[in-house]
Short mmCIF file of C-alpha atoms in Angstrom, two decimals:
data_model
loop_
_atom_site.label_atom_id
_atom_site.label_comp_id
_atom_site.label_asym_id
_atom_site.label_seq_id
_atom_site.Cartn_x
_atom_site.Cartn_y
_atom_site.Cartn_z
CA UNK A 8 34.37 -24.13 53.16
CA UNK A 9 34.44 -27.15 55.30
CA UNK A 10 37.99 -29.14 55.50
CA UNK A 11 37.63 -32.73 55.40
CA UNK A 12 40.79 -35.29 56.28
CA UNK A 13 41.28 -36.91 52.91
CA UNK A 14 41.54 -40.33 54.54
CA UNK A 15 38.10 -39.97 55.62
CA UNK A 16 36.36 -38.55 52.46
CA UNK A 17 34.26 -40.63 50.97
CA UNK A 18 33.41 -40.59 47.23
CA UNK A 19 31.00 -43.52 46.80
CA UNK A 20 31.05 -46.54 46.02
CA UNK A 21 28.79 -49.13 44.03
CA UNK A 22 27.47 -53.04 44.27
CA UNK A 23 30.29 -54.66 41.16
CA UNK A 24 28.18 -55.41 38.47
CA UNK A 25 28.49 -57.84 35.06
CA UNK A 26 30.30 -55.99 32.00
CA UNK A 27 27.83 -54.72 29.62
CA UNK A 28 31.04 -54.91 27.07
CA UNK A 29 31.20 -58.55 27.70
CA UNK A 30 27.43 -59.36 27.79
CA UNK A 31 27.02 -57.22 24.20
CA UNK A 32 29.79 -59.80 22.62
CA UNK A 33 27.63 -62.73 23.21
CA UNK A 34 25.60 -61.59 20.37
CA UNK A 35 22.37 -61.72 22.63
CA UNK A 36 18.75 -61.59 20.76
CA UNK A 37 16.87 -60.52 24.14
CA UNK A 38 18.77 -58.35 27.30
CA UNK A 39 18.77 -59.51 30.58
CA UNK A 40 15.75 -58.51 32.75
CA UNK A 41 17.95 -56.69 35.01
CA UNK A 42 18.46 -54.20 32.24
CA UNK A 43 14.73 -53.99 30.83
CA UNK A 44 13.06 -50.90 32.11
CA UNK A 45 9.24 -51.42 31.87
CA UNK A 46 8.16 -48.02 33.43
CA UNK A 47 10.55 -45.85 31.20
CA UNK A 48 8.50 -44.38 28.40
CA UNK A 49 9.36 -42.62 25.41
CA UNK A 50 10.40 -39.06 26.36
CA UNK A 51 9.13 -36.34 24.56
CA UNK A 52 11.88 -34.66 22.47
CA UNK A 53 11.96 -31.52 20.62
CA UNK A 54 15.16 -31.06 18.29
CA UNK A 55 13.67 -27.64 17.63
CA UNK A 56 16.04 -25.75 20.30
CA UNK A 57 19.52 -25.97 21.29
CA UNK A 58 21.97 -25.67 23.62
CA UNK A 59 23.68 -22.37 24.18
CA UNK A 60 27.17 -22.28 22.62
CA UNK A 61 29.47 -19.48 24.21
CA UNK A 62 32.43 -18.85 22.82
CA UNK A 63 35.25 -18.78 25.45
CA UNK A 64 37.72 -16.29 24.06
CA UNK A 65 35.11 -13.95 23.69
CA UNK A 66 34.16 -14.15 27.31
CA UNK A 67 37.63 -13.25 28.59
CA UNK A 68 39.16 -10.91 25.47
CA UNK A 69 37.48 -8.39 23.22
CA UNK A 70 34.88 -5.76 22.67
CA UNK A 71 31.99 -9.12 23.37
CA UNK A 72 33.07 -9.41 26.53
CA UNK A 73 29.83 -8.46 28.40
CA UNK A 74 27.11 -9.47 25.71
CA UNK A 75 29.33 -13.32 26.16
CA UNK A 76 28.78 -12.77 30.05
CA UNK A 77 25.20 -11.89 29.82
CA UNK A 78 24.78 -14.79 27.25
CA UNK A 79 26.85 -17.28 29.48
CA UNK A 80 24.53 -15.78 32.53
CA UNK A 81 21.24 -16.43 30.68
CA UNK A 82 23.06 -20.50 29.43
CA UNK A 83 23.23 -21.45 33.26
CA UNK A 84 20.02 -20.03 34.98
CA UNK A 85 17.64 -21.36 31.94
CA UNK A 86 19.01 -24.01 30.55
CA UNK A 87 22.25 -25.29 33.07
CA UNK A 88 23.87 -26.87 30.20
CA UNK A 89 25.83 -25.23 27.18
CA UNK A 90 28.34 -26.19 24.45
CA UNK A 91 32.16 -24.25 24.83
CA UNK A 92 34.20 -23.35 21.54
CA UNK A 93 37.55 -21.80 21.18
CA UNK A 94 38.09 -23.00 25.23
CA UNK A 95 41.68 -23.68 24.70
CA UNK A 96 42.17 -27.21 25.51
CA UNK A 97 44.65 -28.19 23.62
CA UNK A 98 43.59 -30.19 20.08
CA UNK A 99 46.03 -32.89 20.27
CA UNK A 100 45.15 -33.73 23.83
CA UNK A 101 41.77 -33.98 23.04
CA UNK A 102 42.68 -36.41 20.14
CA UNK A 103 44.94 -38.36 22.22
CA UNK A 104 42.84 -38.28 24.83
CA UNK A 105 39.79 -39.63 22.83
CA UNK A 106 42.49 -42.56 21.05
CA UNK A 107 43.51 -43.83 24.72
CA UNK A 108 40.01 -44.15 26.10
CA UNK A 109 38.96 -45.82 23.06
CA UNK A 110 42.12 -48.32 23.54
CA UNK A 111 41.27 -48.65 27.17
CA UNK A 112 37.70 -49.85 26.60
CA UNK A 113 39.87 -52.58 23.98
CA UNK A 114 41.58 -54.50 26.80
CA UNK A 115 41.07 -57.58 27.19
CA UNK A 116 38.55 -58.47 29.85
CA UNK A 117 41.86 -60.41 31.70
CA UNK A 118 43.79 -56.74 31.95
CA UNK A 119 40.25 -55.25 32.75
CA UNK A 120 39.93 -57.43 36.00
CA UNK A 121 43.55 -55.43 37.51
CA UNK A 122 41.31 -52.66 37.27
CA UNK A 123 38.32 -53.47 38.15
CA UNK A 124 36.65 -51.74 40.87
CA UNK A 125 37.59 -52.32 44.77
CA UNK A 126 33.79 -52.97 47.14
CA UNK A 127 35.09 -49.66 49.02
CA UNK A 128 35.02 -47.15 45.47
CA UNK A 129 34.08 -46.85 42.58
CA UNK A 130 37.05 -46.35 40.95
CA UNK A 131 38.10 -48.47 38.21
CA UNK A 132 36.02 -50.63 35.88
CA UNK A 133 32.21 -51.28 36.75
CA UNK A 134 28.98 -48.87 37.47
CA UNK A 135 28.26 -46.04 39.42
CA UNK A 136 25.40 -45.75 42.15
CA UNK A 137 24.35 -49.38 42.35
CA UNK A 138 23.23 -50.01 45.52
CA UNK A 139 21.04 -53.25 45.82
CA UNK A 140 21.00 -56.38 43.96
CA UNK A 141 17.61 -55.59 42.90
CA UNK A 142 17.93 -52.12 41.04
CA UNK A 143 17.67 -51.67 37.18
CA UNK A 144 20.77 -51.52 35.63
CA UNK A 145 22.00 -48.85 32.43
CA UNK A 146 23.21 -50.73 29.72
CA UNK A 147 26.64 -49.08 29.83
CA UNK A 148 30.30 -49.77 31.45
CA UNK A 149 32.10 -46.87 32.98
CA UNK A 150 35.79 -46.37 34.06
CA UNK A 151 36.00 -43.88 36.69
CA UNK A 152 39.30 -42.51 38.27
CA UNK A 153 39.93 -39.20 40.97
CA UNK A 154 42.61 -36.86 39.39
CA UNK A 155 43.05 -34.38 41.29
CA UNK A 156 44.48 -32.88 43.65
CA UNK A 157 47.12 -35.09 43.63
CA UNK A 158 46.68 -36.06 47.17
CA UNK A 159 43.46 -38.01 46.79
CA UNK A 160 44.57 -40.10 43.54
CA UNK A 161 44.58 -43.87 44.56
CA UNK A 162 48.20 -44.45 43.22
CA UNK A 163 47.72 -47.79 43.06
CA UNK A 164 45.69 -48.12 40.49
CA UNK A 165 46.90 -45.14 38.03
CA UNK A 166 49.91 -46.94 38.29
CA UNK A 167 48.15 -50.12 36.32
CA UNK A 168 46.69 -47.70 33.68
CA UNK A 169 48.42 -48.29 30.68
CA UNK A 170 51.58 -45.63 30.27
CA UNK A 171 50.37 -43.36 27.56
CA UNK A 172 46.80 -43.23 28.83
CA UNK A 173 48.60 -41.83 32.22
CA UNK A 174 50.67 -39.21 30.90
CA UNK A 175 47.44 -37.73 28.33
CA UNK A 176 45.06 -38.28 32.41
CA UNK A 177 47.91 -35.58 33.44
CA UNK A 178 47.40 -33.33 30.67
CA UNK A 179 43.92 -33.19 30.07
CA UNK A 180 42.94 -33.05 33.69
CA UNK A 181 44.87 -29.99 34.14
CA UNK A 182 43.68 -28.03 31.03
CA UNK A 183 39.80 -29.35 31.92
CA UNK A 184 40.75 -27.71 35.69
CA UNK A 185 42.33 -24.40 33.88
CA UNK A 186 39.09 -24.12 31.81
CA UNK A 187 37.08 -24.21 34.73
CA UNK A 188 38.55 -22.43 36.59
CA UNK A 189 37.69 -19.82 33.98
CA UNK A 190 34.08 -20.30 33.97
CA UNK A 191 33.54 -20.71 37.78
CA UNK A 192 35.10 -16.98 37.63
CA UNK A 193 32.86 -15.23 34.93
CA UNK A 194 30.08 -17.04 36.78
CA UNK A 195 31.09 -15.28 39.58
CA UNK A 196 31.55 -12.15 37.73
CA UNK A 197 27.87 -12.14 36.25
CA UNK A 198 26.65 -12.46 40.29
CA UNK A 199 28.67 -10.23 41.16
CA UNK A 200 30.75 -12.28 43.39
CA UNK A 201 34.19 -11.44 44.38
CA UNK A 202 36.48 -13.53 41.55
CA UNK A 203 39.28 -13.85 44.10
CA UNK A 204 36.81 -15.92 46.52
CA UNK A 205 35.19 -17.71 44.13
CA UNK A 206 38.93 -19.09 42.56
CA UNK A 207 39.94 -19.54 45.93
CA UNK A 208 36.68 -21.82 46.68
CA UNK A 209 37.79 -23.92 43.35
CA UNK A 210 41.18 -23.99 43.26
CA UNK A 211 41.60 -26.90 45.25
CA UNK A 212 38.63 -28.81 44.26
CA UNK A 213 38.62 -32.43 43.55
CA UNK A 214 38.51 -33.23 40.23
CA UNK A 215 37.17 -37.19 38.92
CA UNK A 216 37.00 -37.91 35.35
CA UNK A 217 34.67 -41.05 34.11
CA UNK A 218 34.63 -42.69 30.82
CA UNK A 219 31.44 -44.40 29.60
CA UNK A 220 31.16 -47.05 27.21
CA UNK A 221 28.23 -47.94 25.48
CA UNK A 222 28.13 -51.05 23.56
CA UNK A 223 25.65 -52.02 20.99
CA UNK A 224 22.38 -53.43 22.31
CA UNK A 225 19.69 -55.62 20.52
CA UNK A 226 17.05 -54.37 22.25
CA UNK A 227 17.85 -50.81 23.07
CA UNK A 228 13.59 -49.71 23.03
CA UNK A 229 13.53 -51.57 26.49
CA UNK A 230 16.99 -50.61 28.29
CA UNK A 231 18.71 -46.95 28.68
CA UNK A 232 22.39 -46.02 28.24
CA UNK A 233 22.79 -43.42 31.28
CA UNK A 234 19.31 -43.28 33.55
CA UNK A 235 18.04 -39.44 34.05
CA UNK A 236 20.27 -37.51 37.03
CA UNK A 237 21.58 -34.56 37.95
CA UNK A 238 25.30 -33.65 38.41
CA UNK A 239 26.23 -33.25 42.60
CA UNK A 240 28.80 -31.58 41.75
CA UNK A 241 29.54 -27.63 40.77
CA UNK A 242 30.97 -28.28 37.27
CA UNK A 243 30.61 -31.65 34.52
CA UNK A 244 32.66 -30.91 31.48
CA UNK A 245 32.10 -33.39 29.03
CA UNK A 246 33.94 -34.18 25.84
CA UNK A 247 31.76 -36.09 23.77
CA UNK A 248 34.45 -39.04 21.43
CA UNK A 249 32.04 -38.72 18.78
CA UNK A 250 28.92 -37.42 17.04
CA UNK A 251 26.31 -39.52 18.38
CA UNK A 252 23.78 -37.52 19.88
CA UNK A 253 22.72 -39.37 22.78
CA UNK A 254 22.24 -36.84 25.41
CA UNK A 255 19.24 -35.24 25.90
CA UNK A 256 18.69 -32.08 28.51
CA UNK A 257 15.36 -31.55 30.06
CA UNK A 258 13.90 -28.20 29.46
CA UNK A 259 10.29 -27.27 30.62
CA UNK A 260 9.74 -30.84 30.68
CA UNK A 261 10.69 -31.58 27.22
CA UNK A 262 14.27 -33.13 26.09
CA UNK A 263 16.47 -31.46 23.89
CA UNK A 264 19.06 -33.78 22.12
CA UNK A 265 22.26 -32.01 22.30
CA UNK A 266 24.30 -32.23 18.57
CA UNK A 267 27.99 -32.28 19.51
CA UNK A 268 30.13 -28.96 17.68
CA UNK A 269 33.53 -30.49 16.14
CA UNK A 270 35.77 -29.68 18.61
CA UNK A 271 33.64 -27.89 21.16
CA UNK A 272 33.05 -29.62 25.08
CA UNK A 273 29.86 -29.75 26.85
CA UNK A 274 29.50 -28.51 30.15
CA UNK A 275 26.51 -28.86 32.65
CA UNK A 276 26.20 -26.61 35.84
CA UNK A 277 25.68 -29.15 38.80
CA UNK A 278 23.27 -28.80 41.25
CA UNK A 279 26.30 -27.14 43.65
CA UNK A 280 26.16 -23.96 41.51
CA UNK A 281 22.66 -21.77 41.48
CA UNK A 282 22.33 -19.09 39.03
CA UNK A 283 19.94 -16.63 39.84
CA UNK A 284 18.58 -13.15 38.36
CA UNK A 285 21.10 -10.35 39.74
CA UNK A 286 22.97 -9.99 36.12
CA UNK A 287 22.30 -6.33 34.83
#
């Protein structure tokens, strides 16, 4: 594994960009034509299938133990995305968790601006990925923040978060790394990859967490919340505030709308991870 000089990593950074927040409370009867997508058509959806669910405890404890694996195997290499239950993240951080981003999306647009993002990241308030003046925009806002390791958090602006909002970040972004650091190692188990090597790989990885927002629109036929993508990364878990089933996975060119279990989190295997046929 390569060792970059955290001063000179690089995480992105995006063009700042109007609050779709703000825009939305102007009670608006047409979008701006900066967020009108002309060429996206109506994907085909099937709500037919689902998304595998595997149940954590029963991948690590129990007489299930390798029918989980083989299910958790056959999740990632045909579908990349599943649903977790019983993955022990603690309830009440979850709840808390889900109360403070809901607050922090509340501020008022004059304590937004402290956090607003810097030209040189993308950390803060604003959008991910922009990179002209020109490109079609998603009709959402987005906080994004790096939490770990510790070393690569801009301090400066966790200090500004709000106090409780910090402590719950602390929390949550250590059970979120504890729970996958459990999957990355019954991955590694079901291709027969040394679990030792494969924590070792992850145990230091950098961690980001980003909060979306997604405001009421009056024209939402023409405009998209999240455009289509695929996660750089090894591991997205996502914990979904409520039951709104607005992502869709694409699955022999179909998308599947994914329903959100009460209290389960959604994970998607990024395109850093490849799961191939060598489980027996």
């Amino acid at each position: 594994m390569e060792s970059t000089p955290v001063a000179k990593m690089n995480f992105g950074k995006s063009l700042l960009v109007p609050s779709v927040q703000e825009l939305a409370k102007q009670h608006l009867t047409n979008i701006p034509a900066r967020y009108v997508r002309p060429e996206q058509e109506s994907p085909v959806t099937y709500a037919g299938a689902s998304v595998p669910v595997i149940d954590i405890q029963k991948l690590v404890s129990g007489d299930s133990m390798d029918s989980e694996l083989q299910k958790l195997h056959s999740a990632c290499q045909q579908w990349g995305f599943l649903q977790v239950i019983n993955h022990g993240v603690t309830p009440s951080i979850l709840e808390d968790f889900k109360r403070e981003v809901i607050d922090l999306f509340k501020l008022p647009m004059e304590e937004k601006k402290k956090l607003w993002q810097q030209e040189d990241s993308f950390e803060g308030f604003g959008n991910s990925f922009v990179v002209s003046e020109e490109q079609k925009l998603d009709w959402n806002d987005m906080f994004g923040i790096m939490t770990l390791p510790l070393r690569i958090r801009k301090v400066d602006l966790f200090q500004k978060l709000p106090s409780n909002l910090r402590g719950i970040i602390e929390a949550y972004s250590n059970e979120i790394k504890s729970l996958a650091m459990i999957i990355v190692c019954q991955l590694a188990k079901a291709l027969r990859i040394d679990e030792n090597e494969m924590r070792e790989l992850f145990s230091d990885g950098v961690q980001s967490i980003r909060m979306n927002y997604y405001p009421p629109c009056p024209e939402p036929h023409k405009t998209i919340g999240f455009s289509p993508h695929s996660d750089a990364d090894a591991l997205t878990i996502l914990f979904q505030l409520d039951e709104t089933e607005g992502l869709q996975v694409r699955k022999d060119d179909i998308w599947v709308p994914i329903k959100p279990l009460p209290n389960a989190l959604i994970v998607n295997i990024g395109d850093m991870m490849e799961v191939n046929n060598n489980f027996s």
